[in-house]
XYZ file of C-alpha atoms in Angstrom:
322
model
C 98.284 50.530 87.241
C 96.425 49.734 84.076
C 99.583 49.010 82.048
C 100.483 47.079 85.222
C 98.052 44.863 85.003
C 98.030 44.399 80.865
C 101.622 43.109 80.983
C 100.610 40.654 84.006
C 98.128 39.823 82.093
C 99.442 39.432 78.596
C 102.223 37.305 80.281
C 99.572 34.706 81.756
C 98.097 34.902 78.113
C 101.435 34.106 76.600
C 101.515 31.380 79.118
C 98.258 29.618 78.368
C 99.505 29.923 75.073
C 102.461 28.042 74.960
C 101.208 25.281 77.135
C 98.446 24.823 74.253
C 101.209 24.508 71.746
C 103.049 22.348 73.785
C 100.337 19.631 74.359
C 98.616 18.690 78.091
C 101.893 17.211 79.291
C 102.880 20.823 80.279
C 102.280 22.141 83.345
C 99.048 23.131 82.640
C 97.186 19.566 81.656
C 94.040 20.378 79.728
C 90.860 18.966 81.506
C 87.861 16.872 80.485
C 84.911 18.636 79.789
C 82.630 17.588 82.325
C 79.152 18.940 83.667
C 79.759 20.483 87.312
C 76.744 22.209 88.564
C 76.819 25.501 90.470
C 77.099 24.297 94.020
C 78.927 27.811 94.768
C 82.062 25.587 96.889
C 83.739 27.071 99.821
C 87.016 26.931 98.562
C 89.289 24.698 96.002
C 90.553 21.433 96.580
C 94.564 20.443 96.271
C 94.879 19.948 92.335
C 93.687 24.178 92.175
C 95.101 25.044 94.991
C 98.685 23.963 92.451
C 96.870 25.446 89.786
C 95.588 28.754 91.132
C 99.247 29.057 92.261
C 100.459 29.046 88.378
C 96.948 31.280 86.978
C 96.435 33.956 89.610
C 99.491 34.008 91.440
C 97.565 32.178 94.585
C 100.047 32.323 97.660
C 100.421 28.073 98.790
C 101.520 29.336 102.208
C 98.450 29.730 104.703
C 100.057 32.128 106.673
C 100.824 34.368 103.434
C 97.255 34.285 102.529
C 95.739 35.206 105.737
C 97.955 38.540 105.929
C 96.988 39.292 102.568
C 93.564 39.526 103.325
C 94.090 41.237 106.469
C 95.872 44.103 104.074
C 93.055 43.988 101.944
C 90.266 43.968 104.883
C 92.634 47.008 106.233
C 92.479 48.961 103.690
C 88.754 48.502 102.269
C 87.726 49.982 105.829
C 90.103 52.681 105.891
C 87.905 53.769 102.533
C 84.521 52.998 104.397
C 85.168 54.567 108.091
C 82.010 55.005 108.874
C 80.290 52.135 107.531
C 79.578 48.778 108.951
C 80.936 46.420 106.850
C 81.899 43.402 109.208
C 79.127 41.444 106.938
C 80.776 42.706 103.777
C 84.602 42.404 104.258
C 84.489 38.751 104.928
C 87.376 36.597 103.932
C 85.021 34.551 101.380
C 84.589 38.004 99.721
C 88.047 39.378 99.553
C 89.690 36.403 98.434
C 87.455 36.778 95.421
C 88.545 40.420 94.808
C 92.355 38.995 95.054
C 92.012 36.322 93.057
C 90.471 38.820 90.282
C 93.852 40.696 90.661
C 96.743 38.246 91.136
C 96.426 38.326 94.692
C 97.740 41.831 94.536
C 96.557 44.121 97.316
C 95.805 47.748 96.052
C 94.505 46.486 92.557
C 92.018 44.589 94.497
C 91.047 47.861 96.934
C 90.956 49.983 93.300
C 88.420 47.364 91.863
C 86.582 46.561 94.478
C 85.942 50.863 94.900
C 85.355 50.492 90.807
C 82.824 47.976 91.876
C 81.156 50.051 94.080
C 81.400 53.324 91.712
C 79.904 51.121 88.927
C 76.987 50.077 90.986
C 76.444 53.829 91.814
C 76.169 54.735 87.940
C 74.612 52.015 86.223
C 72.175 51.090 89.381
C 69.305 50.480 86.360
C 70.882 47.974 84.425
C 71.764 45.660 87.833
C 68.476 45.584 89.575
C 65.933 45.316 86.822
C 64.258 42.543 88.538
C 65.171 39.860 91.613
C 66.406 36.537 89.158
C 62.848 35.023 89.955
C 61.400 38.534 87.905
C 62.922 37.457 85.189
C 60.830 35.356 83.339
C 60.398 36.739 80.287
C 64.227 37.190 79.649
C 64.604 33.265 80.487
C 61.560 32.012 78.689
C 63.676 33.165 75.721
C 66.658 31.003 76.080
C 69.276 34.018 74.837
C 71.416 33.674 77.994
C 73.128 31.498 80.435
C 75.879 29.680 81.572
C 77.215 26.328 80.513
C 76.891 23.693 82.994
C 79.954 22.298 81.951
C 83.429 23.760 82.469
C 85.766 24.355 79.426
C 88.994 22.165 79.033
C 90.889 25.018 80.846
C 88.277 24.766 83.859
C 86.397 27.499 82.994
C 82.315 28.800 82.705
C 81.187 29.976 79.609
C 78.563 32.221 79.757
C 76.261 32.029 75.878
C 74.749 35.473 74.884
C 72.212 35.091 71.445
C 72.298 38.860 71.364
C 71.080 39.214 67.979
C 67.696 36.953 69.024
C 66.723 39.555 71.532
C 63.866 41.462 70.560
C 63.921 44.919 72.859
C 60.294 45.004 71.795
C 59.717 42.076 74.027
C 61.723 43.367 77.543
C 64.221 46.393 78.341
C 68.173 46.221 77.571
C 68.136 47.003 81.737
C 66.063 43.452 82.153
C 68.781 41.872 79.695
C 72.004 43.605 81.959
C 70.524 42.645 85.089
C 69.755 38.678 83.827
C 72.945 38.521 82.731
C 74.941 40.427 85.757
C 72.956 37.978 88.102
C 74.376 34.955 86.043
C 77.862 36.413 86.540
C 77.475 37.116 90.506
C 76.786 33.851 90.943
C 79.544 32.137 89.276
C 82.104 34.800 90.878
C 81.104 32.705 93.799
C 82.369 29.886 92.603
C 85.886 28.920 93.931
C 87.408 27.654 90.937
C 85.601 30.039 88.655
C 87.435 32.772 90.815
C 90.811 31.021 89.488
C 90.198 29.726 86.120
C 87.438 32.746 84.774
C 84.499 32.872 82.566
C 84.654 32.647 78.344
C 81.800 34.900 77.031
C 80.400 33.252 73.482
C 77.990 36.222 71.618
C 75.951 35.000 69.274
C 74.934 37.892 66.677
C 72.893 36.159 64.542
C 69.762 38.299 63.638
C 71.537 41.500 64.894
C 69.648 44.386 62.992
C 69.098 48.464 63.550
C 66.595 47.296 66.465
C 69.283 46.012 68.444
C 71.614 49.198 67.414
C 68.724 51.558 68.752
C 68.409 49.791 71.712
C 72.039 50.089 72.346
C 73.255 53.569 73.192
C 76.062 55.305 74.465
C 75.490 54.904 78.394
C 74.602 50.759 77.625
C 78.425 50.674 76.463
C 79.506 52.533 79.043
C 78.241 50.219 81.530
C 78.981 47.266 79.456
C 82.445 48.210 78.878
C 82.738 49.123 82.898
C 81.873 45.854 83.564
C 84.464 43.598 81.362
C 87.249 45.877 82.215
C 87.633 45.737 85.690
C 84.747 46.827 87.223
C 83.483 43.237 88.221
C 85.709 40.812 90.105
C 86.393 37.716 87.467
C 88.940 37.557 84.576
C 87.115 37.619 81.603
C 89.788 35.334 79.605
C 87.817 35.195 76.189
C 85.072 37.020 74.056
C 83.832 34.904 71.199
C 82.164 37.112 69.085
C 80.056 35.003 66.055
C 78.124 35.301 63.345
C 78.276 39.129 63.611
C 77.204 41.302 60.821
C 78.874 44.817 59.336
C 76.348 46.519 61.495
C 77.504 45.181 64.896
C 80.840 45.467 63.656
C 80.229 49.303 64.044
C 78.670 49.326 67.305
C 81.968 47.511 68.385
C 83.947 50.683 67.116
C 82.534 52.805 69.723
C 82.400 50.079 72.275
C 86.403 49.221 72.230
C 86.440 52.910 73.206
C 85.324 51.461 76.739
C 87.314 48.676 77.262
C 90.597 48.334 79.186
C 93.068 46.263 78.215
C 91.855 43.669 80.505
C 89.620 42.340 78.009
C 90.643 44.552 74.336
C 92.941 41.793 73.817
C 91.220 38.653 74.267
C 88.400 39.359 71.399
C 88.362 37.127 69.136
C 85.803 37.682 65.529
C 84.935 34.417 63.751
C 82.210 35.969 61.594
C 80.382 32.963 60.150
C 82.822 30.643 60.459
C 81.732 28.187 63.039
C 84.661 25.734 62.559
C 86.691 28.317 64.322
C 84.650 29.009 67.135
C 84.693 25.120 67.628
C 88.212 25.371 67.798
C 88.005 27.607 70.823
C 85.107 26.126 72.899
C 84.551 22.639 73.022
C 81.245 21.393 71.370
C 80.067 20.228 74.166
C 79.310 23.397 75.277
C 77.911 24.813 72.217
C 74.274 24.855 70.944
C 73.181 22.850 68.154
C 73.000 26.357 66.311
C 76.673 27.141 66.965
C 77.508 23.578 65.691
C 77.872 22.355 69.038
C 76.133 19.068 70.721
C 74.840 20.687 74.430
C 71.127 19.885 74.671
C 68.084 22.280 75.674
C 68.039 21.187 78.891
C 72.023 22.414 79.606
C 70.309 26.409 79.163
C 67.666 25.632 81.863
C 70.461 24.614 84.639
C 72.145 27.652 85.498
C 69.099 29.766 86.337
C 67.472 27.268 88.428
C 70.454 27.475 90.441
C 70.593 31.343 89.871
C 66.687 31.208 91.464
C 68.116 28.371 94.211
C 70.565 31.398 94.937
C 68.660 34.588 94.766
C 68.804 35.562 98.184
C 72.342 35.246 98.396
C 72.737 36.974 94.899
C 70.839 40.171 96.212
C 72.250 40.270 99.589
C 76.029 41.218 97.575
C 73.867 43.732 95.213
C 72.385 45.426 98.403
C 75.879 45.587 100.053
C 77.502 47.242 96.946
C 74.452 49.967 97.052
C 75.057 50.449 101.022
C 78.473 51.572 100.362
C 77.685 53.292 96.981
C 75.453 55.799 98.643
């Protein structure tokens, strides 16, 4: 199933690819960057429904959809006999699993179980603190998501790894703040199609963050970009990183699936290439970008707007992971 899903993906890849090289008068017209706050939508309009159709596979016919989420629903309580999960297996929350696998059936059942086994074995590092509890990891500005979408359509989600201090809160505190940022995009129609860009910032990265950093952190981290969470992770920036964290990623790519292995991308200190990937709109000032202070604050007031409905999903994934 793995390889399964590497040559799917690697042939969307290939894909995205060639409709950069051709220019926006492809199929796939590049889109303006534009701010488009987290309003977590129902459900895409008409010009993703044609899009979702070429990125995830998306069914167009109404009919087609509704029986693949009856499989889905089928077989997600055939796993869970004895639980009640009428709340859980709603369509909202299958189609989200689907569109995470190409709309197909058993590799969304297989990650949403991962889902569920990953919640079981890195419980510490998701429920650190409700997103209001997290203060002190927001007071230092080191993560969030862009509140404007990429010219592809999708969130990018800006980690200034190397400006945490572990001295000041836990790796767990750091997981869980950023986990939180992630459920609530997944919620996000169109984030479900186009997927998230991560952007890590290692500038400052030292033996502190290397200590802090063990074996079962890149467990879970590598858990969670390879399948384990239901989004398609279609790029890791990774900038400004020094020979140290360039060992630490050694033992992490031991974690990762193919899912994600492929779509690194190093740019060391060269920022001009970064800005080649992400628009500057998007960027900090720091990562030679023009986004303003007030861009980082947007995404976890909306996180906070949302933290009931953010926990409710965590507490449903520990119900069935007991």
């Amino acid at each position: 199933m793995r390889m399964f899903v590497k040559m799917r993906y690697q042939a969307y890849n290939c894909l995205i690819h060639f409709y950069k090289r051709k220019g926006p008068s492809c199929v796939m017209d590049q889109l303006p960057v534009r701010t488009e706050l987290f309003t977590l939508e129902d459900d895409i309009d008409d010009k993703w429904a044609v899009r979702a159709k070429t990125i995830v596979n998306e069914p167009s016919n109404e009919e087609e959809v509704k029986a693949k989420v009856e499989d889905a629903r089928l077989k997600l309580k055939e796993k869970y006999p004895d639980a009640n999960t009428e709340d859980i297996f709603t369509d909202k929350y299958i189609i989200k699993y689907l569109r995470s696998t190409n709309w197909n059936v058993v590799d969304a059942k297989e990650m949403f179980l991962t889902s569920v086994q990953q919640t079981k074995d890195f419980l510490p590092f998701m429920t650190a603190g409700s997103p209001s509890q997290l203060d002190k990891v927001w007071s230092k500005k080191i993560v969030w998501v862009s509140p404007k979408r990429d010219q592809w359509g999708r969130r990018v989600l800006i980690l200034r790894l190397g400006q945490w201090n572990p001295s000041d809160f836990s790796v767990q505190h750091l997981y869980t703040a950023t986990f939180s940022l992630l459920q609530m995009i997944s919620l996000e129609a169109v984030t479900q199609v186009a997927g998230t860009v991560f952007v890590a910032d290692m500038q400052g990265f030292g033996f502190k963050h290397l200590k802090a950093l063990g074996v079962e952190e890149l467990r879970c981290l590598g858990s969670f970009l390879s399948g384990g969470f239901p989004m398609w992770f279609r790029k890791l920036h990774i900038v400004n990183n020094p020979r140290l964290f360039n060992m630490l990623y050694t033992i992490l790519k031991g974690f990762l699936g193919p899912r994600i292995k492929d779509n690194v991308q190093f740019h060391g200190y060269q920022l001009p290439t970064l800005l080649e990937a992400v628009p500057a709109e998007i960027l900090p000032k720091d990562l030679g970008g023009q986004s303003i202070d007030a861009d980082i604050d947007l995404s976890v007031e909306a996180l906070k707007k949302n933290e009931d409905c953010i926990l409710a999903i965590l507490d449903q994934l520990k119900y069935l992971s007991l």
